[in-house]
Coordinates of C-alpha atoms in Angstrom, one line a residue:
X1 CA -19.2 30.2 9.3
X2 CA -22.0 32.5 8.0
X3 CA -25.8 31.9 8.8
X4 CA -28.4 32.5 8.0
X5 CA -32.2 32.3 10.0
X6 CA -35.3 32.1 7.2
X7 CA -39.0 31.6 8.7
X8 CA -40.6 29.6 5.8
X9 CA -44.1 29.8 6.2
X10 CA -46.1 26.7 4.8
X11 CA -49.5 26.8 3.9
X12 CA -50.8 23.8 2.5
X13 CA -53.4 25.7 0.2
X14 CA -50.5 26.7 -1.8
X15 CA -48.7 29.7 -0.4
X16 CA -45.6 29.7 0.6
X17 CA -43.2 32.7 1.9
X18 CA -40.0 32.7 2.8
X19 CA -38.7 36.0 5.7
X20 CA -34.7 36.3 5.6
X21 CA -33.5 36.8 9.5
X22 CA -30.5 37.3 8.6
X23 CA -28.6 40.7 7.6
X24 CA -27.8 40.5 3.6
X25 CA -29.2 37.5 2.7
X26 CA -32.2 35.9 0.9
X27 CA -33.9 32.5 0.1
X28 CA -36.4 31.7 -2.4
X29 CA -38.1 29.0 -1.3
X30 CA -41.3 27.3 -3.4
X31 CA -43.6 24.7 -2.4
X32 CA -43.8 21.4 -4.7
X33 CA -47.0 19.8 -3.1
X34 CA -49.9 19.0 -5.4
X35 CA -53.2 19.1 -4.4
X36 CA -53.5 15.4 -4.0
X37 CA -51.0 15.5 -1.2
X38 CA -52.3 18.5 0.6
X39 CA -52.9 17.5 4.5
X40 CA -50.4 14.5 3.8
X41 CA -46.7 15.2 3.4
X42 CA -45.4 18.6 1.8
X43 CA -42.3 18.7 0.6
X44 CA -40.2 22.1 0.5
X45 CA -37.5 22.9 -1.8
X46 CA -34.9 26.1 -0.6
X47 CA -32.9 27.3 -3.1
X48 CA -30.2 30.2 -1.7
X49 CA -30.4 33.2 -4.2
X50 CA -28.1 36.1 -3.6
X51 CA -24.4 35.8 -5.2
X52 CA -22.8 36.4 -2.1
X53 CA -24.5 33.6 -0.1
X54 CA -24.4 31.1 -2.4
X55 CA -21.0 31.9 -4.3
X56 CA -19.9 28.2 -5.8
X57 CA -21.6 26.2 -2.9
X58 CA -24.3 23.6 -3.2
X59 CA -27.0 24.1 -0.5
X60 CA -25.7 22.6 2.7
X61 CA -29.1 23.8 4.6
X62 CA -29.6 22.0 7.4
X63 CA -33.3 22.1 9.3
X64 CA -32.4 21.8 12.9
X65 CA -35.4 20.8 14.0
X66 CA -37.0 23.8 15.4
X67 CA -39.9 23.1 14.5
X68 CA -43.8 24.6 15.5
X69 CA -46.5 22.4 14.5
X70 CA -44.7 19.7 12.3
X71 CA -43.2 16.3 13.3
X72 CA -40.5 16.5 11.3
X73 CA -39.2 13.8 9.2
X74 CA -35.6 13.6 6.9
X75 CA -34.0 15.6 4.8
X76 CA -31.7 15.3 2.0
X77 CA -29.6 17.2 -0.4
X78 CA -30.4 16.5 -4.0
X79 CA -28.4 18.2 -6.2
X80 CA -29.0 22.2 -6.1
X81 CA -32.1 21.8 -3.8
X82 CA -32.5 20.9 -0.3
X83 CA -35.7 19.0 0.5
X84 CA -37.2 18.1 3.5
X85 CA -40.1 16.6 4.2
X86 CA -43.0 17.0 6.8
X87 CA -46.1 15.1 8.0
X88 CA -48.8 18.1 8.2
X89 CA -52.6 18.0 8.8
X90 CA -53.5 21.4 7.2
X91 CA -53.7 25.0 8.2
X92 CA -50.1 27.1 8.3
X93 CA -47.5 26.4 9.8
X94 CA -43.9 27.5 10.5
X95 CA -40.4 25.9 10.2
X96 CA -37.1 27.6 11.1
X97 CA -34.5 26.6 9.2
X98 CA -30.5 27.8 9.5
X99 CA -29.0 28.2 6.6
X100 CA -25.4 27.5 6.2
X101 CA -23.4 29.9 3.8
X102 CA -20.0 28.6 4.3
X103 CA -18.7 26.7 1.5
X104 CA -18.0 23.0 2.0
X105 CA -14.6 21.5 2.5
X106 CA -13.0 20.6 -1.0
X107 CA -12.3 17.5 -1.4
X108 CA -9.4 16.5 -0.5
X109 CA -6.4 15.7 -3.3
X110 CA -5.6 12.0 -4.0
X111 CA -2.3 11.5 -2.0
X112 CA 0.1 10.6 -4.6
X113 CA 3.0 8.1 -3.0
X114 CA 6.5 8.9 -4.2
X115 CA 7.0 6.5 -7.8
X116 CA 3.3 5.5 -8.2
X117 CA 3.5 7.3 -11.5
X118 CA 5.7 4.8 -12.8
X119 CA 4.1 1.7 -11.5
X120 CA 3.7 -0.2 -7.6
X121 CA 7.2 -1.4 -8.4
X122 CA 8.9 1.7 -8.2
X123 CA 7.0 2.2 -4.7
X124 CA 8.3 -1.0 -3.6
X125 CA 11.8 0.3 -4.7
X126 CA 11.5 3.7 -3.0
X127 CA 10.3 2.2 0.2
X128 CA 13.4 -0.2 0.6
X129 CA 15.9 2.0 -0.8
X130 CA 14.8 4.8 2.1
X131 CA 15.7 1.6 4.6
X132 CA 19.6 1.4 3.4
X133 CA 22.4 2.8 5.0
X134 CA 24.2 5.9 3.1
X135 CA 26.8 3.7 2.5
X136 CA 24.7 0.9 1.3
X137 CA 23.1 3.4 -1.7
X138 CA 22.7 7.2 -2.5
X139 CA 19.1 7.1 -2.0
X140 CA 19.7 5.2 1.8
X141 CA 17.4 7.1 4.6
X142 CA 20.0 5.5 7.8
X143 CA 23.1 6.4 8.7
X144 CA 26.0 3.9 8.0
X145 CA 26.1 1.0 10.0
X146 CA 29.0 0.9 12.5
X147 CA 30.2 -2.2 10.6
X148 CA 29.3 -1.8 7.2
X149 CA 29.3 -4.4 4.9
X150 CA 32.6 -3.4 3.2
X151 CA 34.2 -3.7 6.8
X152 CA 33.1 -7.1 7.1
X153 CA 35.6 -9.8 7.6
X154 CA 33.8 -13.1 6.5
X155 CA 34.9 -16.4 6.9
X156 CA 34.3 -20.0 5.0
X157 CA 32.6 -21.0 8.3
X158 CA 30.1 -18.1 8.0
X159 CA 29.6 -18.2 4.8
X160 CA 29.0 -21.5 4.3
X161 CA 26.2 -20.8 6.7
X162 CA 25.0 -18.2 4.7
X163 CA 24.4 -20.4 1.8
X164 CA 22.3 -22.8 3.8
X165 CA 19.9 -20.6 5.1
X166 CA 19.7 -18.6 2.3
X167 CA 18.6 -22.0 0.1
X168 CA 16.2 -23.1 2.9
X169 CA 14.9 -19.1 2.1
X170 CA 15.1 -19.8 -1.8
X171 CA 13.8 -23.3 -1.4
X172 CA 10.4 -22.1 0.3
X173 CA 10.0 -19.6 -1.8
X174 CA 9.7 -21.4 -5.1
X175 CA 7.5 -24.5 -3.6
X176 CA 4.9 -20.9 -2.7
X177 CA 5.1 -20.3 -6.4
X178 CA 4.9 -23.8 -7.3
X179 CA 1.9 -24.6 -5.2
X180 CA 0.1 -21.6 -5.7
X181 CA -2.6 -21.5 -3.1
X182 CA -3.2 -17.9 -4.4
X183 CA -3.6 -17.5 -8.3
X184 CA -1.3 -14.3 -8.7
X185 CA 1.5 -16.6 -7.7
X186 CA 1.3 -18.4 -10.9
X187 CA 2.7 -15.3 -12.3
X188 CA 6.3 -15.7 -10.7
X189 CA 7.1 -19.7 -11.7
X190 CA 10.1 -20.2 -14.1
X191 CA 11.4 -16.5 -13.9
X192 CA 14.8 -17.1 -14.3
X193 CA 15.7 -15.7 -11.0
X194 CA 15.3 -19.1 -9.0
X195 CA 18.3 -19.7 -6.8
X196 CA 17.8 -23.2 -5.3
X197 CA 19.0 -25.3 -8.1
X198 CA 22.4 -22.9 -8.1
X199 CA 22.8 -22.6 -4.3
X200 CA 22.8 -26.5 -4.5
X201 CA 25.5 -26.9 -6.5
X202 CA 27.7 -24.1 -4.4
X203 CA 27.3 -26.6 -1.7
X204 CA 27.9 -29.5 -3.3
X205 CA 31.2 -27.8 -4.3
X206 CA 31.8 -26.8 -0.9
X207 CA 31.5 -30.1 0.5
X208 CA 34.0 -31.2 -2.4
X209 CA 36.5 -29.0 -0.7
X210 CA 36.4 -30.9 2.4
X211 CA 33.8 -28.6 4.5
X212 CA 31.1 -29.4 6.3
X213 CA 27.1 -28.7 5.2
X214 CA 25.6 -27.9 8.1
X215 CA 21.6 -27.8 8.5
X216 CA 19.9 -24.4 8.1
X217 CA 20.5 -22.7 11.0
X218 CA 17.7 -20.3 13.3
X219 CA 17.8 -17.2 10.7
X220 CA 16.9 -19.3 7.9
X221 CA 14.5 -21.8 9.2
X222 CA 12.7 -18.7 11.1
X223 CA 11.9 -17.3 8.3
X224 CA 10.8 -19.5 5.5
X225 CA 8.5 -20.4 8.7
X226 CA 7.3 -17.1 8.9
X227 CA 7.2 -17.2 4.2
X228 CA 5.0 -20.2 4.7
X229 CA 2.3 -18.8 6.8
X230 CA 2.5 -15.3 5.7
X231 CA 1.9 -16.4 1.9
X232 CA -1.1 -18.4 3.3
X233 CA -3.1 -15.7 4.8
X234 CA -1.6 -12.1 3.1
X235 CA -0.7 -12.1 -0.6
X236 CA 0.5 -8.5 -0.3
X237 CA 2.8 -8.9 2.5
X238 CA 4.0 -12.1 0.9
X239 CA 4.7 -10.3 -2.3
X240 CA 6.8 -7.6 -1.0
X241 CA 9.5 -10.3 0.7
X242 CA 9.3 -12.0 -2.8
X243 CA 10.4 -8.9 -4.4
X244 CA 13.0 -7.7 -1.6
X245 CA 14.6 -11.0 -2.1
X246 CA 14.9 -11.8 -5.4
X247 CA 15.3 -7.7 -6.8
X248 CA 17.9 -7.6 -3.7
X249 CA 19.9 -10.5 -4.5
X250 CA 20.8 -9.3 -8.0
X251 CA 21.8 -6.1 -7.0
X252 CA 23.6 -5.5 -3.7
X253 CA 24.1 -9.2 -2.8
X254 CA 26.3 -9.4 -6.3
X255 CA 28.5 -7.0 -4.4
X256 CA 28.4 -9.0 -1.3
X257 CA 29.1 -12.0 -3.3
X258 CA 31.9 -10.3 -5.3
X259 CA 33.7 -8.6 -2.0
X260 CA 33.3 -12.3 -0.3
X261 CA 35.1 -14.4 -2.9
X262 CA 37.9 -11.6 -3.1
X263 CA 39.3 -11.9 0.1
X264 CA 38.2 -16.3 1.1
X265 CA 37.7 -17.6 -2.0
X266 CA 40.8 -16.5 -4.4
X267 CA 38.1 -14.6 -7.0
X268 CA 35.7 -17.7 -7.3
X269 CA 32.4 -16.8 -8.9
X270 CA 29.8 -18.8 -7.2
X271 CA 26.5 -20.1 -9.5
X272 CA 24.6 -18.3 -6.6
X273 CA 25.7 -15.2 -8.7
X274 CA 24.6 -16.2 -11.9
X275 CA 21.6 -16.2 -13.8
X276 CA 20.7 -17.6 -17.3
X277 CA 20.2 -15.3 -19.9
X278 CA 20.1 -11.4 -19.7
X279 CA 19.1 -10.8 -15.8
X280 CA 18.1 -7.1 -16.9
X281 CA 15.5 -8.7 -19.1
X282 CA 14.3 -11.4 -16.0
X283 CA 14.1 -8.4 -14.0
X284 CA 11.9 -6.6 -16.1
X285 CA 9.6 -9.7 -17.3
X286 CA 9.1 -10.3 -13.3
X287 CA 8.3 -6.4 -12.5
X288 CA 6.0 -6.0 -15.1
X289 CA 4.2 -9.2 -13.1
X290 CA 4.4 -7.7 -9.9
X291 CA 2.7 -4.1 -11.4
X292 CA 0.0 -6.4 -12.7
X293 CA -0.8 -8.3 -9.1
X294 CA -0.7 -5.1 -7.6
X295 CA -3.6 -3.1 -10.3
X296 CA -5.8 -5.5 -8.6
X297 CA -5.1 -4.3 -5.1
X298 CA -7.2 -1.6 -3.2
X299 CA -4.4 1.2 -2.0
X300 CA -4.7 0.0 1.5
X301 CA -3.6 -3.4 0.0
X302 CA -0.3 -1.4 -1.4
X303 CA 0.1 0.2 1.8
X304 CA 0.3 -2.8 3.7
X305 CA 2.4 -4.5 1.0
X306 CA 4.7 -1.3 1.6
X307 CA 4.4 -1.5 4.9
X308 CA 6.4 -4.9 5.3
X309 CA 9.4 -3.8 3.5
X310 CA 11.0 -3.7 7.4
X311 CA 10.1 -7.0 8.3
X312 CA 11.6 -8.2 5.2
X313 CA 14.8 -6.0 5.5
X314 CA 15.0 -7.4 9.6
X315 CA 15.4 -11.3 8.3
X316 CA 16.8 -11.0 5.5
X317 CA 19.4 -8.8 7.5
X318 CA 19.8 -12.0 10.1
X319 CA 20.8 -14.3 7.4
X320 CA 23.4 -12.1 5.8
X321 CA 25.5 -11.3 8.9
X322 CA 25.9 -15.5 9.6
X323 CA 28.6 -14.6 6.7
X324 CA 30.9 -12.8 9.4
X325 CA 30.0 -15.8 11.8
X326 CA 33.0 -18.4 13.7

């Protein structure tokens, strides 16, 4: 940091100097008092003056305070000038002012966050794609799982489970919507992606086959629990398990659903898997909700939506492995 000492000498008849200290550099400095305000306040205006003290920087003087004879007051940048003011009673007097050359920190560039270009979706998406396993997607950030999915061995138990606690999940989710304690939730009634209606009838089929219903089990009660009061008191949060379990479900859990009716259900296409009209088109009327909720949030609003992709990813991970249950 380059500095600079300049005596400014004030007289409040109207002359005023200004005596460089340091090597290379000048000030011009120029009193703005009138005449009305002599032995009041005078006000001093510095303006840096050689090339290679000022270069592209806006005055960053700052008067330290070492001051003879004046009981100094504020100062304040405004614009090219700084100004400071003074109580003074007459006569001349000096102030000492360091002048800081070095040019101020550039502001910083806005922190761009990896598909905000295309829309807070495309966030979310990043986000919980970097939390699958490399066998789980191409874009997975963790190593394979030491029983991945396409290891599993389910059973009709498990599954069955499954089911029950996913509905409970489905179930709360949709009376959120439905209720709307929070008006962006409006936005995601009657999307087409609602799973309660179609989980009911798995069951009911289920139960046609002789098996048992059980009740929803910890993993599912736990968190629709955790849905309810989360939706209550943080939209954001709530938003991101809305998206990580609908935008989940038609994409990886179709495979799930696909691999578990191969090998216990002889090829059986559950409704769970089904959707009504195009789900491409569903998908895309819902996102283009969500980016719209989201241009209303401040960036630490995305962040924190962002932030609780794990949380969502930990419960919804609970459920799914009741399918490999006894």
């Amino acid at each position: 940091m380059a500095l600079a000492m300049v005596e400014l000498r004030l007289c409040l008849h109207g002359a005023t100097s200004a005596i460089p200290s340091g090597r290379g550099r000048s000030c011009l400095c120029q009193s703005s008092q009138s005449p009305s305000r002599v032995g009041r306040t005078a006000r001093i205006h510095c303006r840096r003056k050689s090339s290679d003290f000022c270069s592209e920087v806006k005055p960053t003087s700052r008067f330290l305070g070492s001051i003879s004879g004046l009981g100094f007051r504020d100062l304040r940048e405004d614009g090219p000038t700084t100004t400071a003011s003074a109580a003074a009673d007459g006569g001349v007097f000096v102030v000492r002012a360091v002048l800081d050359s070095a040019a101020p920190e550039k502001p910083k560039p806005k922190q761009r966050y990896p598909g905000e270009s295309k829309g807070f979706v495309e966030e979310m998406r990043f986000v919980a794609m970097k939390l699958h396993t490399k066998d789980q997607a191409k874009e997975g950030g963790k190593e394979a799982d030491v029983q991945p999915v396409a290891k599993w061995e389910p059973t009709i138990t498990g599954y069955i489970r499954f089911l029950v606690d996913s509905k409970k999940v489905y179930d709360t989710m949709e009376s959120i919507v439905a209720k709307a304690t929070h008006p962006s939730y409006e936005l995601f009634r009657n999307t087409g992606l609602e799973r309660s209606e179609r989980l009911a009838k798995d069951l009911e089929w289920f139960e046609s086959q002789g098996h048992t219903i059980p009740e929803p089990g910890p993993a599912g009660t736990s968190y629709a629990d955790f849905l309810t009061e989360l939706s209550e008191k943080n939209v954001p949060a709530f938003i991101c398990h809305f998206y990580n379990v609908y935008f989940a479900h038609s994409a990886g859990g179709r495979f799930i659903g696909k691999r578990v009716a191969e090998m216990i259900l002889d090829g059986r296409e559950l409704e769970f898997y089904k959707w009504d009209g195009e789900l491409p088109e569903l998908l895309a009327a819902v996102k283009s909700n969500l980016n719209k909720v989201a241009e209303g949030w401040t960036r630490e609003e995305k962040n924190l939506c962002l932030e609780e992709t794990e949380s969502s990813f930990k419960y919804s991970g609970k459920i799914l492995r009741t399918i490999i249950s006894q």
